[in-house]
CSV table of N, CA and C in Angstrom, one decimal:
chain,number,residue,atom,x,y,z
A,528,UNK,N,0.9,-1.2,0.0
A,528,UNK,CA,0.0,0.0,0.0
A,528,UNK,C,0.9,1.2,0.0
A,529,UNK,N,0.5,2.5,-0.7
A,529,UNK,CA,1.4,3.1,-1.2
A,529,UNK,C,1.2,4.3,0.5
A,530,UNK,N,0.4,4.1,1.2
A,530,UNK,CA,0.5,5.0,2.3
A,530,UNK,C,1.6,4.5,3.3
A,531,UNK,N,1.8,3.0,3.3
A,531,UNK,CA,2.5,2.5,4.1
A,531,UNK,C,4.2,3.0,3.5
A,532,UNK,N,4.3,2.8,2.3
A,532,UNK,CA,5.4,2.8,1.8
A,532,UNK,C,6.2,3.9,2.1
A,533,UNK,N,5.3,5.1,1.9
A,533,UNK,CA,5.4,6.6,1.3
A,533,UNK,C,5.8,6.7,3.3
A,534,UNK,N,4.9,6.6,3.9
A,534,UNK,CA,4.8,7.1,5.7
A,534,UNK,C,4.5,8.2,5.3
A,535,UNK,N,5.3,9.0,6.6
A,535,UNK,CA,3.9,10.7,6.6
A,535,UNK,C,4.2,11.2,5.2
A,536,UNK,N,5.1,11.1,4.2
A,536,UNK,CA,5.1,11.9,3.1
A,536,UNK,C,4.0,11.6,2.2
A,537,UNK,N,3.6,10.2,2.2
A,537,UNK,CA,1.7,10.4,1.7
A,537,UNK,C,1.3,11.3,2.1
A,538,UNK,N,0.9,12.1,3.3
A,538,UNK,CA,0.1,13.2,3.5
A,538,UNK,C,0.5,14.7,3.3
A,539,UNK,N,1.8,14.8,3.4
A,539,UNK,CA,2.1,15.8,2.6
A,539,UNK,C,2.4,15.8,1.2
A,540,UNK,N,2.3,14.6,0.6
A,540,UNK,CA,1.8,14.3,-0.5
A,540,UNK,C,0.2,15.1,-1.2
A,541,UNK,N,-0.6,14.7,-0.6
A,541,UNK,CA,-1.7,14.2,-0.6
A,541,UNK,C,-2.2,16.2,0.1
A,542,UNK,N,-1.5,16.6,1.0
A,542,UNK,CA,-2.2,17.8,1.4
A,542,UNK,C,-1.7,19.0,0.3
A,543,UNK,N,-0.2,18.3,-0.4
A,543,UNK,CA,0.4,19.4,-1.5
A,543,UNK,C,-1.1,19.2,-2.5
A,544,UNK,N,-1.0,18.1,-2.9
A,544,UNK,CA,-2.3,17.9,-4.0
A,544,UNK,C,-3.7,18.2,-4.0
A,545,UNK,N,-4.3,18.4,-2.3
A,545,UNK,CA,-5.4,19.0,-2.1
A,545,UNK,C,-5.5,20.5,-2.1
A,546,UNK,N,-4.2,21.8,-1.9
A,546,UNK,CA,-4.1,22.6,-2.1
A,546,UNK,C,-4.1,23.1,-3.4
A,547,UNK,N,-3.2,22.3,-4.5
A,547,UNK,CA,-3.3,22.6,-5.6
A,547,UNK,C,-4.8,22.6,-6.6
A,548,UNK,N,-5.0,21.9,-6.1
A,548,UNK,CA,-6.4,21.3,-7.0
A,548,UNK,C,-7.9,22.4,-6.3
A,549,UNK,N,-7.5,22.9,-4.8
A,549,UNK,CA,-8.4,24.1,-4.4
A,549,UNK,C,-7.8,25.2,-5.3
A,550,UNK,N,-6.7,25.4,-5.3
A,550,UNK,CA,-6.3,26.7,-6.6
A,550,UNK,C,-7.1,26.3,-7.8
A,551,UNK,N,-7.0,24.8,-8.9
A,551,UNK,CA,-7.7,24.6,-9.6
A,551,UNK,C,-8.9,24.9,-9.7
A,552,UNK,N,-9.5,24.6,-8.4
A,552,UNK,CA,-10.8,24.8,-8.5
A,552,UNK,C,-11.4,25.3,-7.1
A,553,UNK,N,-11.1,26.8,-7.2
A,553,UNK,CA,-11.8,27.2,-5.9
A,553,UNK,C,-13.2,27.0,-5.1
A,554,UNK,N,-13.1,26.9,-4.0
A,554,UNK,CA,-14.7,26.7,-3.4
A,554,UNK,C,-14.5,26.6,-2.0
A,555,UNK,N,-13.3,26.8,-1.0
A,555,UNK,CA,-12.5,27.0,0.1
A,555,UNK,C,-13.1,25.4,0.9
A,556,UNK,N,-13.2,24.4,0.3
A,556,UNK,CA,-13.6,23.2,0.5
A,556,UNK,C,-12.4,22.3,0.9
A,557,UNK,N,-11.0,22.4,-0.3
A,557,UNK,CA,-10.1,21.6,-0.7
A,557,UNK,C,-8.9,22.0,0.5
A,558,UNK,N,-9.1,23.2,0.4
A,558,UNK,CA,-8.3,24.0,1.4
A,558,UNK,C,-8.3,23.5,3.2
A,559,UNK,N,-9.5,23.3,3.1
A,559,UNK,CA,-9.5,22.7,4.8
A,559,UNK,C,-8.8,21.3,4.7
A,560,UNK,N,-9.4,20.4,3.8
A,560,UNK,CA,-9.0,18.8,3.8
A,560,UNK,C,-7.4,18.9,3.3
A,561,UNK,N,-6.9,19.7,2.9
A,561,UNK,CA,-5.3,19.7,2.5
A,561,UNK,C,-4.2,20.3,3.9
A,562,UNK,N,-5.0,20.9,4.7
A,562,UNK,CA,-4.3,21.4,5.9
A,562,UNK,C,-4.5,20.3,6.8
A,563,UNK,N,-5.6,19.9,6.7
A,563,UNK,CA,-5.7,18.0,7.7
A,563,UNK,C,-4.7,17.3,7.6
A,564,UNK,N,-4.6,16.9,5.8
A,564,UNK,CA,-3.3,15.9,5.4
A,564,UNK,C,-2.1,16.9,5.6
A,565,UNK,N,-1.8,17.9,5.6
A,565,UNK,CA,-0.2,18.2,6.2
A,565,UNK,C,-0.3,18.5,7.8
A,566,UNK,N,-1.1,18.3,8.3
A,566,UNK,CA,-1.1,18.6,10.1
A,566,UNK,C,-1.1,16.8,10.3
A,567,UNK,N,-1.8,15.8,9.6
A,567,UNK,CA,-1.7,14.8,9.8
A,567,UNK,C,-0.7,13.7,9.5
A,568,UNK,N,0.5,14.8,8.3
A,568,UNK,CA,1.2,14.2,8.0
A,568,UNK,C,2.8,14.5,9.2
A,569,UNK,N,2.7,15.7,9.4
A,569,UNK,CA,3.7,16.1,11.0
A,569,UNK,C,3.1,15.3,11.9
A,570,UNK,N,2.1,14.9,12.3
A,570,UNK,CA,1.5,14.0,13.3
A,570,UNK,C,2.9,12.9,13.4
A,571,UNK,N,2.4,12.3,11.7
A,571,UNK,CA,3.0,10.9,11.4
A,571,UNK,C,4.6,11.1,11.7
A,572,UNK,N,5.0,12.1,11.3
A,572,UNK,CA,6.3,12.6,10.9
A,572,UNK,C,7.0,12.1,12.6
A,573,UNK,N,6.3,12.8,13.0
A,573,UNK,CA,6.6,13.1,14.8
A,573,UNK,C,6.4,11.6,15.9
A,574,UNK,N,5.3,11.3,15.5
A,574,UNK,CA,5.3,9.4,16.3
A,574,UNK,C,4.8,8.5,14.7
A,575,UNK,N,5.2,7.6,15.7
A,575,UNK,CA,4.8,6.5,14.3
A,575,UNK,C,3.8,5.8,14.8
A,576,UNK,N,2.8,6.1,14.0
A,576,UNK,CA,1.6,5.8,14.2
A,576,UNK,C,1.2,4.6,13.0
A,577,UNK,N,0.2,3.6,13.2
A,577,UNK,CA,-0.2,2.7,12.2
A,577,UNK,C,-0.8,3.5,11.2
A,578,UNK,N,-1.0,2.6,9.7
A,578,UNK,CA,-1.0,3.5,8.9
A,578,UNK,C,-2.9,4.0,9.2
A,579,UNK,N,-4.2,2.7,10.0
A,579,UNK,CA,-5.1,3.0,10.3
A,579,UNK,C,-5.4,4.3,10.9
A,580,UNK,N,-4.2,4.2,12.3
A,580,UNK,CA,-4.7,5.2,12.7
A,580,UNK,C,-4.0,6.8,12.1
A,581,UNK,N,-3.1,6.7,11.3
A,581,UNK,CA,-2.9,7.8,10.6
A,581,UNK,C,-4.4,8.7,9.8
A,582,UNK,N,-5.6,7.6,9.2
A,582,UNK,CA,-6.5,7.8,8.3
A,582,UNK,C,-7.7,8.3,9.4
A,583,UNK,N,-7.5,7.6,10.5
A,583,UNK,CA,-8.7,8.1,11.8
A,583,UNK,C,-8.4,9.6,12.5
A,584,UNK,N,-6.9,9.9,12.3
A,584,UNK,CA,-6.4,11.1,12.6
A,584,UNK,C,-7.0,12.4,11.8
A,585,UNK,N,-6.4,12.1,10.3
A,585,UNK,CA,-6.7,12.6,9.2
A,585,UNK,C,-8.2,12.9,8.9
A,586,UNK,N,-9.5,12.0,9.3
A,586,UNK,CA,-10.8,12.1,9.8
A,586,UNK,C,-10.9,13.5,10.6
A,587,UNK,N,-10.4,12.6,11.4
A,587,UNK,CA,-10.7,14.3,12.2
A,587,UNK,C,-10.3,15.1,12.2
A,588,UNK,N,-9.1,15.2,12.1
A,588,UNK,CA,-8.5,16.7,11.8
A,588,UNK,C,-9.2,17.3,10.6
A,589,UNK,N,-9.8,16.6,9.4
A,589,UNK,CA,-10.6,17.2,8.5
A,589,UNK,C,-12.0,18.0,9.1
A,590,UNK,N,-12.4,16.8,9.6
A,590,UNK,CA,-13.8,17.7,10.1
A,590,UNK,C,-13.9,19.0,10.9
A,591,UNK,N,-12.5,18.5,12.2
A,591,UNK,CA,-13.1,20.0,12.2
A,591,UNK,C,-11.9,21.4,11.8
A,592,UNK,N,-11.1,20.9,10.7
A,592,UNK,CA,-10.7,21.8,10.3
A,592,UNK,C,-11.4,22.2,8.9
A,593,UNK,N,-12.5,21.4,8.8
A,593,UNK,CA,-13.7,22.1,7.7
A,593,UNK,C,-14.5,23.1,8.4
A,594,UNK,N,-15.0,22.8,9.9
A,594,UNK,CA,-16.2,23.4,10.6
A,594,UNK,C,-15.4,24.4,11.1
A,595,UNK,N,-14.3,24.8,11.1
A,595,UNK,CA,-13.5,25.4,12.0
A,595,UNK,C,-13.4,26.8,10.3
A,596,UNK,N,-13.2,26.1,9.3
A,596,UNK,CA,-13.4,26.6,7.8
A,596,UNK,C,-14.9,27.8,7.9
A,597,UNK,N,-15.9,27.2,7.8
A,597,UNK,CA,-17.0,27.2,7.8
A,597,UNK,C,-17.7,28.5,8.9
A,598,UNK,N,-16.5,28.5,10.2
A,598,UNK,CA,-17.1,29.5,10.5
A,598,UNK,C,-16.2,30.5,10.9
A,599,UNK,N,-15.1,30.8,10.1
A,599,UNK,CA,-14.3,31.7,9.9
A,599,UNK,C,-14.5,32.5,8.4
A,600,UNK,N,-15.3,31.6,7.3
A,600,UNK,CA,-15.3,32.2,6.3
A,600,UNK,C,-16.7,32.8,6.2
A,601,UNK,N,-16.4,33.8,5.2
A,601,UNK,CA,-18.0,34.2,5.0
A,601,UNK,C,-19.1,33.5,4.9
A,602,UNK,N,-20.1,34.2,5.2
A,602,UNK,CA,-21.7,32.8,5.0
A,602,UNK,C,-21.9,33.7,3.4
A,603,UNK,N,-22.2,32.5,2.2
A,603,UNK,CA,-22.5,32.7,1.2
A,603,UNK,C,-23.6,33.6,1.2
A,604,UNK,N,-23.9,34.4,-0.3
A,604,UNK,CA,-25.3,35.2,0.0
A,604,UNK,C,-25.2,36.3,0.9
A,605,UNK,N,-23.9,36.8,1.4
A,605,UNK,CA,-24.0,38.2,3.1
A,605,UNK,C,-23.5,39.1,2.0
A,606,UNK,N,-24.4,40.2,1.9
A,606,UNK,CA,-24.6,41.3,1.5
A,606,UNK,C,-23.1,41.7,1.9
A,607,UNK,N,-22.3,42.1,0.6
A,607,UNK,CA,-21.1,43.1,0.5
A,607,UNK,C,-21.2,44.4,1.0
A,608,UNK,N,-20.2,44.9,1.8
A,608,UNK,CA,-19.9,46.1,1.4
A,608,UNK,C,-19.8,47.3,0.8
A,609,UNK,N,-19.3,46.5,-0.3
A,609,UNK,CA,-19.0,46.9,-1.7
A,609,UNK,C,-19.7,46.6,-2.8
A,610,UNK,N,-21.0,46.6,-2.9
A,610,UNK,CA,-21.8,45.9,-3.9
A,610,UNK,C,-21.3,46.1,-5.6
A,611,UNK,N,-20.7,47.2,-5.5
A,611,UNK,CA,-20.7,47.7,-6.9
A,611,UNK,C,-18.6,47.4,-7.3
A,612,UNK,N,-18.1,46.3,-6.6
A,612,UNK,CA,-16.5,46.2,-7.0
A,612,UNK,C,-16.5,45.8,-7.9
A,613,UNK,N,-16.8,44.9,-8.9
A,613,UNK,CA,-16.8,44.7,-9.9
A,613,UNK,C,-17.9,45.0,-11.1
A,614,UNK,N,-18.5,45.7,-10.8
A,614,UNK,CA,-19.6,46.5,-11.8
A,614,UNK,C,-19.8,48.0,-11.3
A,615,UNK,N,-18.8,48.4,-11.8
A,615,UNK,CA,-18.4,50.0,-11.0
A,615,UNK,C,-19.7,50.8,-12.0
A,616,UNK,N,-19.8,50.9,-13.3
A,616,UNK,CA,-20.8,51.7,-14.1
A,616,UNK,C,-22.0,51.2,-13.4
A,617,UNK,N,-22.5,50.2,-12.7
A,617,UNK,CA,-23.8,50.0,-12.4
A,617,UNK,C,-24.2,51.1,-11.3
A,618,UNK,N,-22.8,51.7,-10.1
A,618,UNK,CA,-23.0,52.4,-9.5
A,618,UNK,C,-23.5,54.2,-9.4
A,619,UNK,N,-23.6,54.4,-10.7
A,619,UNK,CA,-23.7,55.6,-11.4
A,619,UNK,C,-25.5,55.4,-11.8
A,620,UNK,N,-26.2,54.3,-11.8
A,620,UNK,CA,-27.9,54.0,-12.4
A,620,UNK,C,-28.4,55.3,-11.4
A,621,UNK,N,-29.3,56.5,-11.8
A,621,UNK,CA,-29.8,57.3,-11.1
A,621,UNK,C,-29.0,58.5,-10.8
A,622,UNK,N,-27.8,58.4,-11.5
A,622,UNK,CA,-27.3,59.8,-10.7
A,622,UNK,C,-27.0,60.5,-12.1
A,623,UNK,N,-26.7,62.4,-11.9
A,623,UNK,CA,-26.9,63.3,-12.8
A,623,UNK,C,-25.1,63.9,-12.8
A,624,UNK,N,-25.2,63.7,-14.1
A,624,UNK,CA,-23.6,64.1,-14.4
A,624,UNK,C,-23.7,64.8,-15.6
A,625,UNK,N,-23.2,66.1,-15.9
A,625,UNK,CA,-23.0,67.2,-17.1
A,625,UNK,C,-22.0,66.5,-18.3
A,626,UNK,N,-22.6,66.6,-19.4
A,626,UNK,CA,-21.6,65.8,-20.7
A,626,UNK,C,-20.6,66.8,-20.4
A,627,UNK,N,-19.4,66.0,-20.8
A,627,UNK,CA,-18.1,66.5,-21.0
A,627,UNK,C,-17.8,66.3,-22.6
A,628,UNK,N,-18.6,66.2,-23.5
A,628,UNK,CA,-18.5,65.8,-25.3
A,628,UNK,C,-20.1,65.7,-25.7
A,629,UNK,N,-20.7,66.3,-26.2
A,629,UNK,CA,-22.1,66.6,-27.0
A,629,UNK,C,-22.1,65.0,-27.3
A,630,UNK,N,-23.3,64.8,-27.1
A,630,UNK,CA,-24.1,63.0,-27.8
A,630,UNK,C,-24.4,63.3,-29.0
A,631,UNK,N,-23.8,63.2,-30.0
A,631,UNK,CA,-24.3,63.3,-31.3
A,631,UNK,C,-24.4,61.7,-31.9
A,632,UNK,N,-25.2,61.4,-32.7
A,632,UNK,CA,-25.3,60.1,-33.4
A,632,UNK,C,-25.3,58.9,-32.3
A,633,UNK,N,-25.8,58.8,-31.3
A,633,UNK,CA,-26.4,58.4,-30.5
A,633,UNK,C,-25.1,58.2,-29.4
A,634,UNK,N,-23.8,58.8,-29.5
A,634,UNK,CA,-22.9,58.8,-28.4
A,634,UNK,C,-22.1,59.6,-28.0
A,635,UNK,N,-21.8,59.3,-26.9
A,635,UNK,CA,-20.9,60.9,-26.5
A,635,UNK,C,-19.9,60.4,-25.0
A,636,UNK,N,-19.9,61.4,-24.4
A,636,UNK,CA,-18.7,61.3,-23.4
A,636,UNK,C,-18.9,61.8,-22.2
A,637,UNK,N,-18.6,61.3,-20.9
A,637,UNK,CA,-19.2,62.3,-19.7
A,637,UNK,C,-17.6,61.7,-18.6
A,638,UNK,N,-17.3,63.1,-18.1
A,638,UNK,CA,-16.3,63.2,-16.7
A,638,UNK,C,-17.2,62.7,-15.9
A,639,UNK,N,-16.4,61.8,-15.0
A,639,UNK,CA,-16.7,61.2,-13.8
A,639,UNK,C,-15.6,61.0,-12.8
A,640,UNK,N,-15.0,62.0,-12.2
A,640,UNK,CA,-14.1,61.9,-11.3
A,640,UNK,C,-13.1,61.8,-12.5
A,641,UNK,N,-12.0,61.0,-12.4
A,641,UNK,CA,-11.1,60.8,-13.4
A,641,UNK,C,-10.8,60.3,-14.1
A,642,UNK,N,-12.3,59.7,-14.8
A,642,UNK,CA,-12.6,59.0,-15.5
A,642,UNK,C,-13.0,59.2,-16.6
A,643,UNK,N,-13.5,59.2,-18.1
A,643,UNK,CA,-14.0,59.7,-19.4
A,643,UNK,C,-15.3,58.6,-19.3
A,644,UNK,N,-16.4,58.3,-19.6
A,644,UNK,CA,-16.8,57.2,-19.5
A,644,UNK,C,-17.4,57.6,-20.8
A,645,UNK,N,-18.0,56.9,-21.9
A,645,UNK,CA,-18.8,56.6,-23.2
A,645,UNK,C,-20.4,56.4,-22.7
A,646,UNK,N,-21.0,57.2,-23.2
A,646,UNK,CA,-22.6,57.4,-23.0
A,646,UNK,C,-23.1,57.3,-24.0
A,647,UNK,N,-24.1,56.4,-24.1
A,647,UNK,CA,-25.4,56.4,-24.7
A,647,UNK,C,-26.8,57.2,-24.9
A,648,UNK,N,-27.4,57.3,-25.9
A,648,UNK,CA,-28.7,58.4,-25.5
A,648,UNK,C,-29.2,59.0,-26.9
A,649,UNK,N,-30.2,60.2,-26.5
A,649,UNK,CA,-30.8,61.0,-27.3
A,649,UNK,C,-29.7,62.1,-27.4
A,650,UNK,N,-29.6,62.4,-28.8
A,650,UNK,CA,-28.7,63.9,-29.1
A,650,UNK,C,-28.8,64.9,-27.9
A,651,UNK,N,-27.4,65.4,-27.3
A,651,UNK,CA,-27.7,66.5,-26.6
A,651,UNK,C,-26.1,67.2,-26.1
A,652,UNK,N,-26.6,68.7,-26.1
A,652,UNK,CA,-25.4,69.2,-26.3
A,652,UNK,C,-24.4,69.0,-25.1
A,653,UNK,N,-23.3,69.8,-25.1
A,653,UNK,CA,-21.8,69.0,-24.2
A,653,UNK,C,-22.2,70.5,-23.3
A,654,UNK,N,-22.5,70.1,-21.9
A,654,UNK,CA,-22.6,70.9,-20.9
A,654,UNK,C,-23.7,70.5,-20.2
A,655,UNK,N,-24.4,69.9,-21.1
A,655,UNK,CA,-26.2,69.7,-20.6
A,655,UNK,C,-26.1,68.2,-19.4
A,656,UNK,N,-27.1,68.9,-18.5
A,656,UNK,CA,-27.1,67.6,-17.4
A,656,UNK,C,-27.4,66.3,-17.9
A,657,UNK,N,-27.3,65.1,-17.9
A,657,UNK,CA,-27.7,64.0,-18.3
A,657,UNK,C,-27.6,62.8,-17.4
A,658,UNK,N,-28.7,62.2,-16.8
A,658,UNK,CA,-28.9,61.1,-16.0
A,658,UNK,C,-28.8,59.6,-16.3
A,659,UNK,N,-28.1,58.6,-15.6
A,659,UNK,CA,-27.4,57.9,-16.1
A,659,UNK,C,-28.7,56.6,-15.8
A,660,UNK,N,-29.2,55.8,-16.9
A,660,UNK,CA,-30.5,55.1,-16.4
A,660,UNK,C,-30.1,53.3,-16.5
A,661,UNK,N,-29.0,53.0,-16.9
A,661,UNK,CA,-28.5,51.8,-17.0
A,661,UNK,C,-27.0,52.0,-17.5
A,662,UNK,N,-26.6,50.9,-17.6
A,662,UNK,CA,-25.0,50.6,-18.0
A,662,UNK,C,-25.4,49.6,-18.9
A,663,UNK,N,-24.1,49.2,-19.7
A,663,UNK,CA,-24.0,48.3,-20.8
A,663,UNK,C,-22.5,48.0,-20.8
A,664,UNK,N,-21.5,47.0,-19.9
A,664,UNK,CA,-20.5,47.2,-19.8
A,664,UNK,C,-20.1,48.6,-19.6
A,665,UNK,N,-19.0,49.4,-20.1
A,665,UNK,CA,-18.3,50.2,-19.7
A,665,UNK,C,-18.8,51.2,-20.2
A,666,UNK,N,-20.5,51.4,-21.3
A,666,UNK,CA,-20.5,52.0,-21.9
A,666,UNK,C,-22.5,52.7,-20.7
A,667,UNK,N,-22.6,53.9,-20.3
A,667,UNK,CA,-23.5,54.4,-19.6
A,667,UNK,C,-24.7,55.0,-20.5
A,668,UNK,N,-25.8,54.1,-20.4
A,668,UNK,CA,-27.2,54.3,-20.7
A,668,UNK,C,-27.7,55.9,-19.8
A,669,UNK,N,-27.9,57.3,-20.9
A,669,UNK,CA,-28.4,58.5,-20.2
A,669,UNK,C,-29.6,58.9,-21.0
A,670,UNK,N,-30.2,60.1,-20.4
A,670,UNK,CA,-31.0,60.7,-21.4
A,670,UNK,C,-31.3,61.9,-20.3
A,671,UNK,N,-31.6,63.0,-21.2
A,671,UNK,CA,-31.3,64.5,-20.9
A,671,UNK,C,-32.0,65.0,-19.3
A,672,UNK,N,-31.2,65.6,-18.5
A,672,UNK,CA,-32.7,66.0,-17.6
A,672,UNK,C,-32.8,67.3,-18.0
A,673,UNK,N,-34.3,67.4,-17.6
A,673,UNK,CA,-35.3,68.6,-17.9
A,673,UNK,C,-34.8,69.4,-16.8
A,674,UNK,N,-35.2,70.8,-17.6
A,674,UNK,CA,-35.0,72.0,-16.3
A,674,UNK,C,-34.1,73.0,-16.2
């Protein structure tokens, strides 16, 4: 049996390969069960334990280094902080910014802090307020306000 052969370096075998494979494929799942097998493999390292009870060790050290996972990491679904970090134009839906480039032919340009952003819309000249009603990628859905 290749656990016997290997001794504790099966588990740090086995915990390198559960780390890598949570890189591969994130879900902070792989991550707990690969810190088991290298805590279980210093175990091994340190007494010599049968290879059984090496696997009953490796048990538990998983479980509660999953539950111990579980409630150190976020609970899925918990409202950010930051709602808008990766869809920064969505944060602009409803607010009033002056064109910085006339909308001609249905596009134009508006200052936003230090930014240029590409707007969408009905023709309207460069100075005029314009409210931002949607995003489309990088590109800001507006149309004129009155007044």
């Amino acid at each position: 049996m290749l656990l016997t052969q290997l001794g504790p370096w099966a588990w740090f075998v086995l915990g390198g390969v559960l780390l890598v494979a949570e890189i591969a494929a994130p879900g902070a799942f792989l991550l707990w069960l690969g810190l088991a097998a290298l805590v279980t493999g210093a175990i091994a390292y340190g007494i010599a334990l049968a290879w059984q009870l090496e696997v009953l060790v490796f048990a538990a050290l998983a479980v509660v280094a999953v539950l111990i996972g579980r409630r150190i990491s976020p609970a899925p679904g918990k409202a950010s902080d930051r709602p808008f970090l990766n869809r920064r134009a969505e944060e602009f839906v409803g607010r009033v910014f002056t064109l910085d480039a006339p909308i001609m032919g249905g596009t134009g340009r508006v200052r936003i802090g230090d930014t240029v952003w590409r707007v969408e819309g009905p023709d309207v000249a460069a100075g005029r307020d314009v409210r931002v009603t949607g995003a489309d990628g990088a590109t800001l859905k507006v149309e004129p306000v009155e007044g």
